[in-house]
Structures are given as structure tokens and as C-alpha cells.
Amino acid sequence: RKEVEQDPGPFNVPEGATVAFNCTYSNSASQSFFWYRQDCRKEPKLLMSVYSSGNEDGRFTAQLNRASQYISLLIRDSKLSDSATYLCVVNRPGNNRKLIWGLGTSLAVNP
Amino acid sequence: DAGVIQSPRHEVTEMGQEVTLRCKPISGHDYLFWYRQTMMRGLELLIYFNNNVPIDDSGMPEDRFSAKMPNASFSTLKIQPSEPRDSAVYFCASRRTEDGYTFGSGTRLTVV
């Protein structure tokens, strides 16, 4: 089993739709979780950290489910500019500087 | 701040040649990371430094790869000799202790 797994997609949704991605992780001792966004041929950029209580940033909501070992990202009222690959990132326990990256979920928002 | 600066942006080289990738981290960031990204394997950590000292190089694929950080504002990743399977995008990233990563724009390496 991979340490971090994501559905690669692609997810094709119309503008205004709500879309959700899940990401599962294998090590129950992981403590730090992030969502990064990567545009085509660009570098990854931090979208948001994921906290135990869940957190929201505008149209984006991130949640953590420790019991089932997954994190989720919900995008409401999707925009054309949300089209990108979304990377799930989890720390490897024992070393907070070593992060394990999922392969990403591709999102295409269509007009 | 100019962000993390990498050079070159693109590199095409012949198999067997030496390749040197360069990175200037954000001033004040005490961690520097070298990553490689491919379609099949995603982002893989190659090595990281803390205060210019290599901490974990377990991700370096083999002896052909080496990395240095002679000072707080400069790091290099060298591949010698290069092989076609080294073709990938190489990212440098930096961070302060508890902050998120900031990535450079990457170097797209093609070895033919």
C-alpha cells in the first residue's frame, strides 16, 4: 500500500459545481497534513494546512478523519481558475521535515 | 522577496554529461530541500539541508547524484554522469522551521 494515495482523476466539473477529493494515508502516527496546488508546468504551492478540527478558507474546506486515515478537500462554487492538480501531503512520523506526497488529483473546471 | 530561484529553467544534455542545477533559497529560511518530480513517481525528496548541513540524503538515487550547500544562500545538485532516466523536473524548496514550503520554478532536465 502506498503511504499516500489519491484518485488521479481527472475530475471534470462545470463552473459553480462543488467537488471533493479524498486522500488516504497509511501511517496512523502522521501528524501534519497539507493540500498543495500545482498548475501545469509550474511549482507546487501551499493551498492549506489541514487541522484536526477541520478548517475553511473561502470556498475551500479541508477535513481530517484520523479514524479512517483520510483527509479531504472540498471546493465550492468552482471557478475556471481552480483547474489544477491538487496534491495531498502527509508527514512521515518521526521527522516533521520529511513529507510524503501523493501523485495528485487532476481537476478541470469547464465553462 | 524574489522567492526561491532556480537555474537553469531548462536543460537538455547528452547521456554521460555532467549536469549542475542551482538554487538560491529565500533569505532567512534555514531548511532547503531538493525534490524530483516525474509522472510515474510524483514528487520525491532527494536530500534536505538544515543550516547548510545535509540532514537526510536517503532519497538520492545513487552515487551519480551529489548535493552541496556551501552557504545559506546557495545550493547545487549535480548529476555525473547523467542518464536518460534522470529526465525529470527538479525542484528546490526552502522553509523556515515551522512554515510551509516555498518552491522554486524548477529545472526541467532532459537527458538524451
Short mmCIF file of C-alpha atoms in Angstrom, two decimals:
data_model
loop_
_atom_site.label_atom_id
_atom_site.label_comp_id
_atom_site.label_asym_id
_atom_site.label_seq_id
_atom_site.Cartn_x
_atom_site.Cartn_y
_atom_site.Cartn_z
CA ARG A 1 0.00 0.00 0.00
CA LYS A 2 1.32 3.45 -0.85
CA GLU A 3 1.95 5.84 2.02
CA VAL A 4 -0.32 8.46 0.46
CA GLU A 5 -2.95 7.63 -2.13
CA GLN A 6 -5.15 9.86 -4.23
CA ASP A 7 -7.61 9.28 -7.03
CA PRO A 8 -5.76 10.69 -10.04
CA GLY A 9 -8.96 11.79 -11.75
CA PRO A 10 -9.37 13.73 -13.91
CA PHE A 11 -12.40 15.34 -12.35
CA ASN A 12 -14.29 17.33 -14.96
CA VAL A 13 -16.87 19.66 -13.44
CA PRO A 14 -18.84 22.68 -14.66
CA GLU A 15 -18.28 26.13 -13.22
CA GLY A 16 -20.16 26.60 -9.98
CA ALA A 17 -20.09 22.94 -9.05
CA THR A 18 -18.96 21.56 -5.73
CA VAL A 19 -16.20 18.96 -5.92
CA ALA A 20 -14.50 16.90 -3.24
CA PHE A 21 -11.23 14.99 -3.19
CA ASN A 22 -10.14 12.40 -0.71
CA CYS A 23 -6.67 11.24 0.17
CA THR A 24 -5.77 8.23 2.32
CA TYR A 25 -2.57 7.78 4.28
CA SER A 26 -1.10 4.61 5.70
CA ASN A 27 0.68 5.68 8.88
CA SER A 28 -1.68 6.37 11.75
CA ALA A 29 1.04 8.30 13.58
CA SER A 30 1.24 11.04 10.95
CA GLN A 31 0.64 14.48 12.45
CA SER A 32 0.90 17.06 9.68
CA PHE A 33 -1.32 17.25 6.63
CA PHE A 34 -1.45 19.67 3.74
CA TRP A 35 -3.08 20.32 0.40
CA TYR A 36 -0.92 21.83 -2.31
CA ARG A 37 -1.99 23.05 -5.70
CA GLN A 38 0.12 22.60 -8.82
CA ASP A 39 -0.68 24.27 -12.11
CA CYS A 40 0.54 22.71 -15.34
CA ARG A 41 4.31 23.05 -15.70
CA LYS A 42 4.53 25.11 -12.52
CA GLU A 43 5.75 24.51 -9.00
CA PRO A 44 3.51 23.27 -6.16
CA LYS A 45 2.06 25.96 -3.94
CA LEU A 46 0.58 25.53 -0.48
CA LEU A 47 -3.20 25.73 -0.61
CA MET A 48 -3.93 24.99 3.02
CA SER A 49 -2.85 23.03 6.05
CA VAL A 50 -5.32 20.53 7.45
CA TYR A 51 -6.11 20.75 11.15
CA SER A 52 -7.77 18.17 13.36
CA SER A 53 -10.88 20.28 13.80
CA GLY A 54 -11.18 20.97 10.08
CA ASN A 55 -10.59 24.35 8.54
CA GLU A 56 -12.03 26.59 5.90
CA ASP A 57 -10.54 29.24 3.65
CA GLY A 58 -13.13 30.91 1.48
CA ARG A 59 -14.51 28.34 -0.94
CA PHE A 60 -12.09 25.65 0.28
CA THR A 61 -12.70 23.33 3.22
CA ALA A 62 -10.23 20.74 4.47
CA GLN A 63 -11.05 17.96 6.90
CA LEU A 64 -9.13 15.23 8.65
CA ASN A 65 -10.55 11.86 9.66
CA ARG A 66 -7.96 10.14 11.84
CA ALA A 67 -10.05 7.04 12.48
CA SER A 68 -10.26 6.26 8.77
CA GLN A 69 -6.91 7.86 7.95
CA TYR A 70 -8.02 10.20 5.24
CA ILE A 71 -8.11 13.89 4.54
CA SER A 72 -10.49 15.66 2.22
CA LEU A 73 -10.65 18.87 0.26
CA LEU A 74 -13.97 20.41 -0.71
CA ILE A 75 -14.19 23.18 -3.29
CA ARG A 76 -17.46 25.07 -3.51
CA ASP A 77 -18.62 27.25 -6.38
CA SER A 78 -15.70 26.10 -8.51
CA LYS A 79 -14.05 28.59 -10.87
CA LEU A 80 -12.21 28.06 -14.14
CA SER A 81 -9.07 29.16 -12.29
CA ASP A 82 -9.40 26.21 -9.90
CA SER A 83 -8.30 23.90 -12.71
CA ALA A 84 -5.06 22.35 -11.48
CA THR A 85 -3.63 19.26 -9.83
CA TYR A 86 -4.22 19.01 -6.10
CA LEU A 87 -1.51 17.26 -4.10
CA CYS A 88 -2.13 15.63 -0.74
CA VAL A 89 0.89 15.78 1.57
CA VAL A 90 1.47 13.93 4.84
CA ASN A 91 4.47 13.94 7.15
CA ARG A 92 6.36 10.73 7.82
CA PRO A 93 6.25 10.28 11.60
CA GLY A 94 9.47 10.92 13.46
CA ASN A 95 10.62 13.54 11.01
CA ASN A 96 8.43 16.56 10.54
CA ARG A 97 10.61 17.80 7.72
CA LYS A 98 10.10 14.71 5.59
CA LEU A 99 6.84 14.91 3.73
CA ILE A 100 5.27 12.23 1.60
CA TRP A 101 3.46 13.48 -1.48
CA GLY A 102 0.52 11.95 -3.26
CA LEU A 103 0.60 11.80 -7.04
CA GLY A 104 -2.18 14.35 -7.21
CA THR A 105 -5.78 14.66 -8.36
CA SER A 106 -6.39 16.50 -11.59
CA LEU A 107 -9.31 18.93 -11.71
CA ALA A 108 -10.68 20.57 -14.83
CA VAL A 109 -13.41 23.17 -14.37
CA ASN A 110 -15.30 23.73 -17.60
CA PRO A 111 -17.28 26.79 -18.72
CA ASP B 1 11.45 38.85 -1.76
CA ALA B 2 12.24 37.17 -5.07
CA GLY B 3 11.29 33.72 -3.80
CA VAL B 4 13.32 30.58 -4.38
CA ILE B 5 15.39 30.99 -7.52
CA GLN B 6 16.49 28.03 -9.60
CA SER B 7 18.65 27.87 -12.67
CA PRO B 8 18.62 26.87 -15.40
CA ARG B 9 14.89 26.62 -16.18
CA HIS B 10 15.53 24.04 -18.86
CA GLU B 11 18.49 21.80 -19.52
CA VAL B 12 18.96 19.38 -22.38
CA THR B 13 22.10 17.32 -22.25
CA GLU B 14 23.57 14.18 -23.71
CA MET B 15 23.89 10.98 -21.75
CA GLY B 16 27.15 10.85 -19.86
CA GLN B 17 27.49 14.60 -19.41
CA GLU B 18 27.67 16.34 -16.06
CA VAL B 19 24.66 18.41 -15.06
CA THR B 20 24.63 21.05 -12.32
CA LEU B 21 21.41 22.53 -11.02
CA ARG B 22 21.46 25.64 -8.86
CA CYS B 23 19.23 27.04 -6.16
CA LYS B 24 19.07 30.23 -4.13
CA PRO B 25 16.67 29.85 -1.17
CA ILE B 26 14.67 32.61 0.43
CA SER B 27 16.77 34.67 2.80
CA GLY B 28 16.21 33.60 6.39
CA HIS B 29 14.94 30.14 5.54
CA ASP B 30 17.01 27.56 7.36
CA TYR B 31 15.81 24.43 5.53
CA LEU B 32 16.48 23.64 1.90
CA PHE B 33 15.07 20.67 0.00
CA TRP B 34 15.79 19.12 -3.38
CA TYR B 35 12.92 17.24 -5.00
CA ARG B 36 12.48 15.37 -8.25
CA GLN B 37 9.11 15.07 -9.97
CA THR B 38 8.08 12.56 -12.63
CA MET B 39 4.68 11.48 -13.88
CA MET B 40 5.13 7.96 -12.58
CA ARG B 41 6.61 8.63 -9.15
CA GLY B 42 5.37 12.12 -8.34
CA LEU B 43 7.42 14.31 -6.03
CA GLU B 44 10.33 12.54 -4.36
CA LEU B 45 12.57 14.09 -1.76
CA LEU B 46 16.21 13.67 -2.73
CA ILE B 47 18.01 15.47 0.09
CA TYR B 48 17.49 18.25 2.58
CA PHE B 49 19.73 20.64 4.48
CA ASN B 50 19.30 22.44 7.79
CA ASN B 51 21.52 25.46 8.32
CA ASN B 52 23.64 24.36 5.34
CA VAL B 53 24.24 20.87 6.78
CA PRO B 54 22.92 17.81 4.91
CA ILE B 55 20.48 16.04 7.21
CA ASP B 56 18.95 13.27 5.13
CA ASP B 57 20.20 12.15 1.74
CA SER B 58 18.47 8.78 1.74
CA GLY B 59 16.43 9.80 -1.28
CA MET B 60 19.44 10.38 -3.51
CA PRO B 61 19.07 7.62 -6.09
CA GLU B 62 22.71 6.65 -6.44
CA ASP B 63 26.28 7.84 -6.29
CA ARG B 64 25.90 9.74 -9.51
CA PHE B 65 23.92 12.34 -7.57
CA SER B 66 25.52 14.78 -5.15
CA ALA B 67 24.37 17.98 -3.47
CA LYS B 68 26.15 20.77 -1.66
CA MET B 69 25.21 23.87 0.25
CA PRO B 70 28.37 25.92 0.75
CA ASN B 71 26.48 28.82 2.34
CA ALA B 72 23.00 29.88 3.38
CA SER B 73 22.18 31.43 0.02
CA PHE B 74 23.28 28.78 -2.46
CA SER B 75 22.94 25.07 -3.16
CA THR B 76 23.78 22.80 -6.07
CA LEU B 77 22.60 19.40 -7.21
CA LYS B 78 24.98 17.61 -9.51
CA ILE B 79 24.45 14.54 -11.66
CA GLN B 80 27.56 12.92 -13.07
CA PRO B 81 27.29 11.08 -15.39
CA SER B 82 23.72 11.80 -16.43
CA GLU B 83 21.43 9.11 -17.84
CA PRO B 84 18.13 9.31 -19.75
CA ARG B 85 16.22 8.03 -16.70
CA ASP B 86 17.30 11.16 -14.83
CA SER B 87 14.98 13.19 -17.04
CA ALA B 88 12.52 14.92 -14.71
CA VAL B 89 11.66 18.27 -13.18
CA TYR B 90 13.93 19.08 -10.25
CA PHE B 91 12.55 21.43 -7.64
CA CYS B 92 14.32 23.24 -4.87
CA ALA B 93 12.26 24.39 -1.89
CA SER B 94 13.03 26.26 1.30
CA ARG B 95 11.26 26.95 4.56
CA ARG B 96 11.73 28.42 7.98
CA THR B 97 11.39 25.96 10.80
CA GLU B 98 7.63 25.89 11.20
CA ASP B 99 6.46 27.48 7.96
CA GLY B 100 5.21 25.89 4.77
CA TYR B 101 7.47 25.15 1.85
CA THR B 102 8.15 27.63 -0.92
CA PHE B 103 9.21 26.00 -4.15
CA GLY B 104 11.32 27.39 -6.93
CA SER B 105 10.07 27.24 -10.51
CA GLY B 106 12.01 24.05 -11.13
CA THR B 107 14.55 22.87 -13.68
CA ARG B 108 13.22 20.68 -16.46
CA LEU B 109 16.02 18.26 -17.28
CA THR B 110 16.07 16.17 -20.44
CA VAL B 111 18.89 13.70 -20.95
CA VAL B 112 19.07 12.31 -24.46
#
